[in-house]
mmCIF file of C-alpha atoms and ligand atoms in Angstrom:
data_model
loop_
_atom_site.group_PDB
_atom_site.id
_atom_site.type_symbol
_atom_site.label_atom_id
_atom_site.label_comp_id
_atom_site.label_asym_id
_atom_site.label_seq_id
_atom_site.Cartn_x
_atom_site.Cartn_y
_atom_site.Cartn_z
ATOM 1 C CA UNK A 11 91.886 74.588 82.633
ATOM 2 C CA UNK A 12 93.627 76.441 85.449
ATOM 3 C CA UNK A 13 91.744 75.642 88.607
ATOM 4 C CA UNK A 14 93.454 76.680 91.814
ATOM 5 C CA UNK A 15 92.958 75.613 95.410
ATOM 6 C CA UNK A 16 94.368 78.020 97.997
ATOM 7 C CA UNK A 17 94.708 76.534 101.461
ATOM 8 C CA UNK A 18 93.596 79.195 103.940
ATOM 9 C CA UNK A 19 95.481 79.454 107.222
ATOM 10 C CA UNK A 20 93.751 80.721 110.371
ATOM 11 C CA UNK A 21 94.244 80.538 114.131
ATOM 12 C CA UNK A 22 90.628 79.787 115.013
ATOM 13 C CA UNK A 23 89.912 83.506 115.486
ATOM 14 C CA UNK A 24 91.157 85.273 112.390
ATOM 15 C CA UNK A 25 92.122 84.518 108.834
ATOM 16 C CA UNK A 26 95.883 84.801 108.403
ATOM 17 C CA UNK A 27 96.765 87.970 106.380
ATOM 18 C CA UNK A 28 98.934 85.778 104.130
ATOM 19 C CA UNK A 29 95.805 84.438 102.380
ATOM 20 C CA UNK A 30 95.098 87.792 100.685
ATOM 21 C CA UNK A 31 98.762 87.901 99.557
ATOM 22 C CA UNK A 32 98.516 84.428 98.032
ATOM 23 C CA UNK A 33 95.434 85.671 96.144
ATOM 24 C CA UNK A 34 97.579 88.482 94.721
ATOM 25 C CA UNK A 35 100.041 85.862 93.426
ATOM 26 C CA UNK A 36 97.108 83.849 92.051
ATOM 27 C CA UNK A 37 95.890 86.855 90.047
ATOM 28 C CA UNK A 38 98.898 86.276 87.763
ATOM 29 C CA UNK A 39 97.607 82.812 86.800
ATOM 30 C CA UNK A 40 94.477 84.077 84.988
ATOM 31 C CA UNK A 41 92.717 81.054 86.507
ATOM 32 C CA UNK A 42 89.191 80.021 85.537
ATOM 33 C CA UNK A 43 88.450 79.194 89.158
ATOM 34 C CA UNK A 44 90.096 79.917 92.515
ATOM 35 C CA UNK A 45 88.747 78.226 95.628
ATOM 36 C CA UNK A 46 89.875 78.916 99.174
ATOM 37 C CA UNK A 47 89.759 75.938 101.532
ATOM 38 C CA UNK A 48 89.214 76.479 105.260
ATOM 39 C CA UNK A 49 89.469 73.623 107.764
ATOM 40 C CA UNK A 50 87.734 73.841 111.124
ATOM 41 C CA UNK A 51 86.836 71.776 114.162
ATOM 42 C CA UNK A 52 83.930 74.248 114.468
ATOM 43 C CA UNK A 53 83.410 76.739 111.620
ATOM 44 C CA UNK A 54 84.044 80.389 112.586
ATOM 45 C CA UNK A 55 81.828 82.793 110.662
ATOM 46 C CA UNK A 56 84.241 85.725 110.929
ATOM 47 C CA UNK A 57 87.020 83.720 109.261
ATOM 48 C CA UNK A 58 84.744 82.405 106.527
ATOM 49 C CA UNK A 59 83.460 85.927 105.820
ATOM 50 C CA UNK A 60 86.989 87.350 105.669
ATOM 51 C CA UNK A 61 87.945 84.726 103.056
ATOM 52 C CA UNK A 62 84.747 85.244 101.037
ATOM 53 C CA UNK A 63 85.440 88.997 100.905
ATOM 54 C CA UNK A 64 88.883 88.662 99.291
ATOM 55 C CA UNK A 65 89.043 89.812 95.685
ATOM 56 C CA UNK A 66 89.486 86.995 93.179
ATOM 57 C CA UNK A 67 87.974 84.171 95.274
ATOM 58 C CA UNK A 68 85.431 82.060 93.330
ATOM 59 C CA UNK A 69 84.268 79.883 96.249
ATOM 60 C CA UNK A 70 85.095 79.349 99.904
ATOM 61 C CA UNK A 71 85.062 75.646 100.765
ATOM 62 C CA UNK A 72 84.756 74.677 104.424
ATOM 63 C CA UNK A 73 85.522 71.291 105.930
ATOM 64 C CA UNK A 74 84.700 70.372 109.497
ATOM 65 C CA UNK A 75 86.494 67.622 111.461
ATOM 66 C CA UNK A 76 87.754 67.322 115.073
ATOM 67 C CA UNK A 77 91.281 66.785 113.678
ATOM 68 C CA UNK A 78 91.333 70.452 112.642
ATOM 69 C CA UNK A 79 91.111 71.769 116.210
ATOM 70 C CA UNK A 80 94.936 71.718 116.028
ATOM 71 C CA UNK A 81 95.665 70.926 112.389
ATOM 72 C CA UNK A 82 98.786 68.831 111.829
ATOM 73 C CA UNK A 83 100.464 68.438 108.453
ATOM 74 C CA UNK A 84 99.546 64.755 108.396
ATOM 75 C CA UNK A 85 95.801 65.489 108.828
ATOM 76 C CA UNK A 86 95.759 68.427 106.412
ATOM 77 C CA UNK A 87 97.386 66.279 103.745
ATOM 78 C CA UNK A 88 94.976 63.410 104.351
ATOM 79 C CA UNK A 89 92.133 65.782 103.474
ATOM 80 C CA UNK A 90 93.914 67.478 100.578
ATOM 81 C CA UNK A 91 94.971 64.272 98.878
ATOM 82 C CA UNK A 92 91.331 63.214 98.873
ATOM 83 C CA UNK A 93 90.160 66.390 97.139
ATOM 84 C CA UNK A 94 92.919 67.969 95.012
ATOM 85 C CA UNK A 95 92.554 65.821 91.906
ATOM 86 C CA UNK A 96 90.048 68.212 90.363
ATOM 87 C CA UNK A 97 92.552 71.092 90.651
ATOM 88 C CA UNK A 98 95.536 72.010 88.483
ATOM 89 C CA UNK A 99 97.326 73.932 91.280
ATOM 90 C CA UNK A 100 97.390 73.892 95.095
ATOM 91 C CA UNK A 101 98.920 76.965 96.693
ATOM 92 C CA UNK A 102 99.640 78.078 100.239
ATOM 93 C CA UNK A 103 101.666 80.868 101.856
ATOM 94 C CA UNK A 104 105.281 80.090 102.779
ATOM 95 C CA UNK A 105 104.440 80.241 106.485
ATOM 96 C CA UNK A 106 105.452 77.471 108.906
ATOM 97 C CA UNK A 107 101.992 75.986 108.380
ATOM 98 C CA UNK A 108 102.317 75.913 104.581
ATOM 99 C CA UNK A 109 105.915 74.742 104.570
ATOM 100 C CA UNK A 110 104.959 71.912 106.906
ATOM 101 C CA UNK A 111 102.342 70.208 104.791
ATOM 102 C CA UNK A 112 102.967 71.147 101.142
ATOM 103 C CA UNK A 113 106.048 68.899 100.637
ATOM 104 C CA UNK A 114 104.063 65.984 102.138
ATOM 105 C CA UNK A 115 101.251 66.579 99.684
ATOM 106 C CA UNK A 116 103.661 66.766 96.756
ATOM 107 C CA UNK A 117 105.374 63.538 97.867
ATOM 108 C CA UNK A 118 102.041 61.745 98.248
ATOM 109 C CA UNK A 119 100.949 62.843 94.794
ATOM 110 C CA UNK A 120 104.335 62.024 93.278
ATOM 111 C CA UNK A 121 104.932 65.563 91.995
ATOM 112 C CA UNK A 122 107.593 68.198 92.615
ATOM 113 C CA UNK A 123 107.006 70.944 95.132
ATOM 114 C CA UNK A 124 107.877 74.485 94.099
ATOM 115 C CA UNK A 125 108.839 76.814 96.913
ATOM 116 C CA UNK A 126 108.624 80.590 97.284
ATOM 117 C CA UNK A 127 106.893 81.723 94.081
ATOM 118 C CA UNK A 128 107.678 85.417 93.777
ATOM 119 C CA UNK A 129 106.520 86.211 90.218
ATOM 120 C CA UNK A 130 104.138 84.419 87.912
ATOM 121 C CA UNK A 131 104.874 84.608 84.193
ATOM 122 C CA UNK A 132 102.316 81.979 83.207
ATOM 123 C CA UNK A 133 100.532 79.164 85.084
ATOM 124 C CA UNK A 134 103.684 77.011 84.814
ATOM 125 C CA UNK A 135 106.528 79.553 84.571
ATOM 126 C CA UNK A 136 107.632 81.353 87.721
ATOM 127 C CA UNK A 137 110.428 83.266 89.392
ATOM 128 C CA UNK A 138 111.726 82.094 92.733
ATOM 129 C CA UNK A 139 114.753 83.061 94.838
ATOM 130 C CA UNK A 140 117.806 80.853 95.113
ATOM 131 C CA UNK A 141 121.197 81.092 96.870
ATOM 132 C CA UNK A 142 119.647 82.731 99.930
ATOM 133 C CA UNK A 143 117.840 85.254 97.756
ATOM 134 C CA UNK A 144 121.004 86.423 96.003
ATOM 135 C CA UNK A 145 119.776 85.203 92.635
ATOM 136 C CA UNK A 146 116.341 84.862 91.113
ATOM 137 C CA UNK A 147 115.753 81.815 88.942
ATOM 138 C CA UNK A 148 113.001 81.411 86.350
ATOM 139 C CA UNK A 149 111.620 77.889 86.368
ATOM 140 C CA UNK A 150 109.165 75.958 84.246
ATOM 141 C CA UNK A 151 107.042 73.299 85.935
ATOM 142 C CA UNK A 152 105.449 70.337 84.108
ATOM 143 C CA UNK A 153 101.941 71.272 82.985
ATOM 144 C CA UNK A 154 100.589 67.706 82.883
ATOM 145 C CA UNK A 155 100.484 67.154 86.623
ATOM 146 C CA UNK A 156 99.253 68.768 89.829
ATOM 147 C CA UNK A 157 101.369 71.760 90.795
ATOM 148 C CA UNK A 158 102.054 72.117 94.544
ATOM 149 C CA UNK A 159 103.624 75.435 95.473
ATOM 150 C CA UNK A 160 104.265 77.822 98.340
ATOM 151 C CA UNK A 161 104.057 81.582 97.767
ATOM 152 C CA UNK A 162 106.706 83.997 99.038
ATOM 153 C CA UNK A 163 104.394 86.395 100.839
ATOM 154 C CA UNK A 164 107.064 89.075 101.274
ATOM 155 C CA UNK A 165 106.917 89.558 97.479
ATOM 156 C CA UNK A 166 103.187 90.330 97.407
ATOM 157 C CA UNK A 167 100.878 92.883 98.972
ATOM 158 C CA UNK A 168 97.382 91.803 99.973
ATOM 159 C CA UNK A 169 94.637 92.112 97.355
ATOM 160 C CA UNK A 170 91.633 94.237 98.242
ATOM 161 C CA UNK A 171 88.053 93.388 99.071
ATOM 162 C CA UNK A 172 85.693 92.011 96.497
ATOM 163 C CA UNK A 173 82.515 93.984 95.728
ATOM 164 C CA UNK A 174 80.509 90.762 95.955
ATOM 165 C CA UNK A 175 81.376 88.109 98.584
ATOM 166 C CA UNK A 176 82.173 84.657 97.167
ATOM 167 C CA UNK A 177 79.724 81.821 97.833
ATOM 168 C CA UNK A 178 80.512 79.492 100.731
ATOM 169 C CA UNK A 179 80.157 75.722 100.310
ATOM 170 C CA UNK A 180 80.511 73.295 103.217
ATOM 171 C CA UNK A 181 82.139 70.087 101.918
ATOM 172 C CA UNK A 182 81.466 66.566 103.045
ATOM 173 C CA UNK A 183 84.682 64.645 102.435
ATOM 174 C CA UNK A 184 85.215 61.158 103.726
ATOM 175 C CA UNK A 185 88.775 60.994 104.989
ATOM 176 C CA UNK A 186 90.695 58.471 107.005
ATOM 177 C CA UNK A 187 92.910 60.578 109.231
ATOM 178 C CA UNK A 188 96.285 59.138 110.238
ATOM 179 C CA UNK A 189 96.764 58.009 113.823
ATOM 180 C CA UNK A 190 100.541 57.763 113.784
ATOM 181 C CA UNK A 191 100.847 61.517 114.429
ATOM 182 C CA UNK A 192 98.866 63.258 117.108
ATOM 183 C CA UNK A 193 98.726 66.684 118.704
ATOM 184 C CA UNK A 194 100.102 66.856 122.259
ATOM 185 C CA UNK A 195 100.589 70.516 123.138
ATOM 186 C CA UNK A 196 101.398 73.892 121.646
ATOM 187 C CA UNK A 197 104.211 76.027 123.052
ATOM 188 C CA UNK A 198 104.219 79.519 121.643
ATOM 189 C CA UNK A 199 105.982 82.665 122.743
ATOM 190 C CA UNK A 200 103.556 85.333 123.890
ATOM 191 C CA UNK A 201 104.149 88.986 123.263
ATOM 192 C CA UNK A 202 102.073 92.138 123.230
ATOM 193 C CA UNK A 203 104.318 93.552 120.535
ATOM 194 C CA UNK A 204 103.309 93.578 116.867
ATOM 195 C CA UNK A 205 103.752 90.335 114.938
ATOM 196 C CA UNK A 206 107.228 90.109 113.388
ATOM 197 C CA UNK A 207 106.020 88.574 110.118
ATOM 198 C CA UNK A 208 103.470 91.273 109.318
ATOM 199 C CA UNK A 209 104.567 94.432 111.201
ATOM 200 C CA UNK A 210 105.245 97.532 109.098
ATOM 201 C CA UNK A 211 108.176 98.486 111.346
ATOM 202 C CA UNK A 212 110.766 96.083 112.747
ATOM 203 C CA UNK A 213 113.788 96.654 114.985
ATOM 204 C CA UNK A 214 116.288 93.794 114.966
ATOM 205 C CA UNK A 215 119.278 93.358 117.235
ATOM 206 C CA UNK A 216 122.403 91.367 116.486
ATOM 207 C CA UNK A 217 125.437 89.985 118.259
ATOM 208 C CA UNK A 218 126.541 93.572 118.825
ATOM 209 C CA UNK A 219 123.813 93.943 121.464
ATOM 210 C CA UNK A 220 125.944 91.691 123.646
ATOM 211 C CA UNK A 221 123.510 89.911 126.007
ATOM 212 C CA UNK A 222 119.863 89.145 126.681
ATOM 213 C CA UNK A 223 119.825 91.868 129.384
ATOM 214 C CA UNK A 224 121.152 94.403 126.887
ATOM 215 C CA UNK A 225 118.346 93.457 124.490
ATOM 216 C CA UNK A 226 116.158 95.711 126.691
ATOM 217 C CA UNK A 227 117.499 98.665 124.686
ATOM 218 C CA UNK A 228 116.091 97.056 121.521
ATOM 219 C CA UNK A 229 112.707 96.299 123.146
ATOM 220 C CA UNK A 230 112.480 99.851 124.581
ATOM 221 C CA UNK A 231 113.209 101.475 121.262
ATOM 222 C CA UNK A 232 110.780 99.159 119.441
ATOM 223 C CA UNK A 233 108.022 99.972 121.952
ATOM 224 C CA UNK A 234 108.509 103.703 121.478
ATOM 225 C CA UNK A 235 108.057 103.451 117.719
ATOM 226 C CA UNK A 236 105.448 100.648 117.867
ATOM 227 C CA UNK A 237 107.679 98.120 116.108
ATOM 228 C CA UNK A 238 108.046 94.332 116.204
ATOM 229 C CA UNK A 239 111.386 92.964 117.415
ATOM 230 C CA UNK A 240 113.601 90.622 115.415
ATOM 231 C CA UNK A 241 117.157 89.357 115.690
ATOM 232 C CA UNK A 242 120.071 87.946 113.747
ATOM 233 C CA UNK A 243 120.924 84.279 113.998
ATOM 234 C CA UNK A 244 124.061 85.111 115.981
ATOM 235 C CA UNK A 245 121.882 86.809 118.617
ATOM 236 C CA UNK A 246 119.555 83.789 118.681
ATOM 237 C CA UNK A 247 122.410 81.274 118.845
ATOM 238 C CA UNK A 248 123.992 83.232 121.701
ATOM 239 C CA UNK A 249 120.721 82.868 123.629
ATOM 240 C CA UNK A 250 119.908 86.598 123.740
ATOM 241 C CA UNK A 251 116.416 86.021 122.316
ATOM 242 C CA UNK A 252 114.203 83.060 121.359
ATOM 243 C CA UNK A 253 114.461 81.305 118.031
ATOM 244 C CA UNK A 254 111.130 82.591 116.659
ATOM 245 C CA UNK A 255 112.638 86.081 116.475
ATOM 246 C CA UNK A 256 115.280 85.127 113.903
ATOM 247 C CA UNK A 257 115.176 87.050 110.636
ATOM 248 C CA UNK A 258 116.903 85.669 107.560
ATOM 249 C CA UNK A 259 117.396 82.717 105.292
ATOM 250 C CA UNK A 260 116.712 80.189 108.041
ATOM 251 C CA UNK A 261 114.447 82.502 110.011
ATOM 252 C CA UNK A 262 111.562 84.735 109.021
ATOM 253 C CA UNK A 263 111.433 86.413 105.603
ATOM 254 C CA UNK A 264 109.841 89.804 106.203
ATOM 255 C CA UNK A 265 108.942 92.910 104.222
ATOM 256 C CA UNK A 266 108.361 95.809 106.652
ATOM 257 C CA UNK A 267 108.195 99.393 105.381
ATOM 258 C CA UNK A 268 110.932 100.344 107.863
ATOM 259 C CA UNK A 269 113.667 98.005 109.182
ATOM 260 C CA UNK A 270 116.292 98.870 111.820
ATOM 261 C CA UNK A 271 119.354 96.581 111.877
ATOM 262 C CA UNK A 272 121.118 97.321 115.162
ATOM 263 C CA UNK A 273 124.501 95.739 115.888
ATOM 264 C CA UNK A 274 124.072 93.471 112.852
ATOM 265 C CA UNK A 275 126.955 93.085 110.393
ATOM 266 C CA UNK A 276 124.840 92.301 107.300
ATOM 267 C CA UNK A 277 125.690 88.700 106.378
ATOM 268 C CA UNK A 278 123.967 87.509 103.184
ATOM 269 C CA UNK A 279 121.904 85.008 105.167
ATOM 270 C CA UNK A 280 120.474 87.868 107.243
ATOM 271 C CA UNK A 281 119.884 90.084 104.202
ATOM 272 C CA UNK A 282 117.936 87.228 102.572
ATOM 273 C CA UNK A 283 115.220 87.865 105.148
ATOM 274 C CA UNK A 284 114.869 91.606 104.478
ATOM 275 C CA UNK A 285 115.266 91.739 100.703
ATOM 276 C CA UNK A 286 111.786 93.240 100.279
ATOM 277 C CA UNK A 287 111.994 95.698 103.190
ATOM 278 C CA UNK A 288 111.246 99.349 102.309
ATOM 279 C CA UNK A 289 113.725 101.602 104.122
ATOM 280 C CA UNK A 290 116.637 99.930 105.916
ATOM 281 C CA UNK A 291 118.359 101.821 108.727
ATOM 282 C CA UNK A 292 121.637 100.401 110.026
ATOM 283 C CA UNK A 293 123.244 101.268 113.347
ATOM 284 C CA UNK A 294 126.724 99.833 113.692
ATOM 285 C CA UNK A 295 129.973 101.018 115.278
ATOM 286 C CA UNK A 296 132.052 99.609 112.398
ATOM 287 C CA UNK A 297 131.813 101.905 109.401
ATOM 288 C CA UNK A 298 133.103 99.047 107.196
ATOM 289 C CA UNK A 299 130.219 96.724 108.158
ATOM 290 C CA UNK A 300 128.589 95.253 104.994
ATOM 291 C CA UNK A 301 125.130 96.263 106.234
ATOM 292 C CA UNK A 302 125.984 99.844 105.192
ATOM 293 C CA UNK A 303 126.267 98.692 101.555
ATOM 294 C CA UNK A 304 122.541 97.963 101.421
ATOM 295 C CA UNK A 305 121.204 100.365 104.081
ATOM 296 C CA UNK A 306 119.233 103.421 102.957
ATOM 297 C CA UNK A 307 120.286 105.258 106.116
ATOM 298 C CA UNK A 308 123.357 104.449 108.167
ATOM 299 C CA UNK A 309 124.404 105.613 111.624
ATOM 300 C CA UNK A 310 127.992 104.828 112.565
ATOM 301 C CA UNK A 311 128.174 104.691 116.341
ATOM 302 C CA UNK A 312 127.739 102.666 119.496
ATOM 303 C CA UNK A 313 124.172 101.413 119.668
ATOM 304 C CA UNK A 314 124.040 102.080 123.422
ATOM 305 C CA UNK A 315 124.678 105.765 122.700
ATOM 306 C CA UNK A 316 122.730 106.106 119.458
ATOM 307 C CA UNK A 317 119.453 104.439 120.504
ATOM 308 C CA UNK A 318 118.865 106.594 123.632
ATOM 309 C CA UNK A 319 119.592 109.713 121.549
ATOM 310 C CA UNK A 320 117.086 108.604 118.911
ATOM 311 C CA UNK A 321 114.508 107.882 121.625
ATOM 312 C CA UNK A 322 114.958 111.371 123.068
ATOM 313 C CA UNK A 323 114.465 112.959 119.655
ATOM 314 C CA UNK A 324 111.396 110.833 118.895
ATOM 315 C CA UNK A 325 109.828 111.650 122.298
ATOM 316 C CA UNK A 326 110.322 115.379 121.622
HETATM 317 C C1 LIG B 20 123.199 78.088 106.357
HETATM 318 C C2 LIG B 20 123.215 79.365 107.157
HETATM 319 C C3 LIG B 20 122.014 79.966 107.436
HETATM 320 C C4 LIG B 20 122.000 81.159 108.172
HETATM 321 N N1 LIG B 20 120.810 81.777 108.423
HETATM 322 C C5 LIG B 20 120.811 82.974 109.037
HETATM 323 C C6 LIG B 20 119.581 83.677 109.259
HETATM 324 O O1 LIG B 20 118.488 83.201 108.952
HETATM 325 N N2 LIG B 20 119.655 84.893 109.854
HETATM 326 C C7 LIG B 20 120.846 85.470 110.253
HETATM 327 O O2 LIG B 20 120.831 86.587 110.792
HETATM 328 N N3 LIG B 20 122.001 84.811 110.070
HETATM 329 C C8 LIG B 20 122.005 83.581 109.495
HETATM 330 N N4 LIG B 20 123.198 82.935 109.351
HETATM 331 C C9 LIG B 20 124.388 83.454 110.036
HETATM 332 C C10 LIG B 20 125.100 84.581 109.303
HETATM 333 O O3 LIG B 20 126.045 84.051 108.401
HETATM 334 C C11 LIG B 20 125.831 85.508 110.303
HETATM 335 O O4 LIG B 20 126.719 84.722 111.070
HETATM 336 C C12 LIG B 20 124.912 86.250 111.270
HETATM 337 O O5 LIG B 20 123.875 86.898 110.547
HETATM 338 C C13 LIG B 20 125.727 87.290 112.030
HETATM 339 O O6 LIG B 20 124.900 87.913 112.961
HETATM 340 P P1 LIG B 20 125.275 89.371 113.484
HETATM 341 O O7 LIG B 20 125.319 90.317 112.354
HETATM 342 O O8 LIG B 20 124.366 89.684 114.618
HETATM 343 O O9 LIG B 20 126.706 89.125 114.136
HETATM 344 P P2 LIG B 20 128.148 89.632 113.671
HETATM 345 O O10 LIG B 20 128.425 89.260 112.272
HETATM 346 O O11 LIG B 20 129.085 89.201 114.731
HETATM 347 O O12 LIG B 20 128.009 91.229 113.699
HETATM 348 C C14 LIG B 20 127.835 91.975 114.868
HETATM 349 C C15 LIG B 20 127.897 93.441 114.455
HETATM 350 O O13 LIG B 20 127.628 94.250 115.597
HETATM 351 C C16 LIG B 20 128.469 95.384 115.522
HETATM 352 N N5 LIG B 20 128.584 95.892 116.902
HETATM 353 C C17 LIG B 20 129.207 95.308 117.946
HETATM 354 N N6 LIG B 20 129.052 96.057 119.060
HETATM 355 C C18 LIG B 20 128.319 97.155 118.687
HETATM 356 C C19 LIG B 20 127.833 98.286 119.381
HETATM 357 N N7 LIG B 20 128.044 98.455 120.709
HETATM 358 N N8 LIG B 20 127.131 99.226 118.698
HETATM 359 C C20 LIG B 20 126.914 99.087 117.359
HETATM 360 N N9 LIG B 20 127.339 98.004 116.641
HETATM 361 C C21 LIG B 20 128.039 97.056 117.312
HETATM 362 C C22 LIG B 20 129.761 94.880 114.939
HETATM 363 O O14 LIG B 20 130.495 95.946 114.339
HETATM 364 C C23 LIG B 20 129.259 93.858 113.921
HETATM 365 O O15 LIG B 20 129.091 94.453 112.644
HETATM 366 C C24 LIG B 20 123.234 81.731 108.633
HETATM 367 C C25 LIG B 20 124.430 81.090 108.333
HETATM 368 C C26 LIG B 20 124.425 79.927 107.602
HETATM 369 C C27 LIG B 20 125.737 79.276 107.278
#
C-alpha cells in the first residue's frame, strides 16, 4: 500500500508554497493515502487550513512541542523516526529545511535518500537530475523499505484547492528530543523584494557587474519590473552580494517565468539553477558568451548602457 507522509514547511505565519508543489509530485504516486505533517510550538490555524485545502491531501496531522518553535533537523527527525513506520514514503520539498533533515532520517532508518525527484513513473521509479542538471537519470528504488525523498520543486507547479478540506488530526507522540543540538539564533537577510525562490521574475547579476556598488543597477532594474534579485557564484564569491542570492547548482534552483542574466557568462553550474525558467533574457557584452546559446532573447552590449535604456522604455 502506498501511504505517503509529506512534511509541511512553514515559517510560523504561512505554509511554504513548496508544499502544494510536493503534492503535485505525489499525485503521480497514485497513493491510497497522503498525510501532511505540520509541527508547531503553538498551532497556527491559518497554516493548518492552508494545508487542509490543498488538493490530494487525505489528512493534516499536527504535532505540538516547544522544540518546534525553531525546528532543527535533529528535533524534526526525532519526531519523524517515531512515526514514519506506518508509511511507505516520506517526502519533503528540496528547500534548505528539507535538505537538512531528510538525509538524517534516511540514515537513522538505514535506507537510501533520493534527492530531487522531478518525474514519477511509478511509486519506486523516478527521474532525477544528475551532473548539475545536464543529464536526467531514471532510478529504481527498493520497494521493500521506507522511501525518503526530496522533491525538486522547480519541476512542479502547485496543485489547486480541494473542494472539500481534509480532516485535521492533532497527534500525541511521545518523543525524546535530542539535547546535543540546540537553537541559538537565526540570522536571515531581510529584503522587501520578492522571494528569489518563488518570484515569477528574477534579475540576476554576475561578475560582469563589477562591484557591490554597481549592483545598484541590478536592484534598480529589478524594482522597476517587480523582480527578485539573484546572482552568479562569481558575484557572490567576489563579495558583491550575500550568499543567499546565489542561483545555480550550489545555490538556489529556481523556475521563474522570466529570468534576466546580466553580466553572466552562462557556466553549466549557473544554468543548472535556471533549467526550468520560462523565458531567459541575456545581457552580455561578449557576443560569444555561452549564455546566448540557451537564452530566448539576447542583448549584446554593456549592461551599464543597456539597463538604463530598458528602464526608460519600460517607464514610458
Ligand atoms: C562545483 C561548482 C559549483 C558551482 N556552483 C555554481 C552555482 O551554483 N552558481 C553559479 O553561478 N556558478 C557556480 N559555479 C561557478 C561557475 O563555474 C562559474 O564560475 C560562474 O557561474 C561564473 O559566474 P559569472 O558568469 O558571473 O562570471 P564570468 O564567467 O566571469 O562571466 C562574467 C560575464 O560578464 C560579462 N561582462 C563583463 N562586463 C560586462 C558588462 N559591462 N556588460 C555586460 N556583460 C559584461 C562577460 O562578458 C562575461 O560573460 C560553480 C562551480 C563549481 C566548480
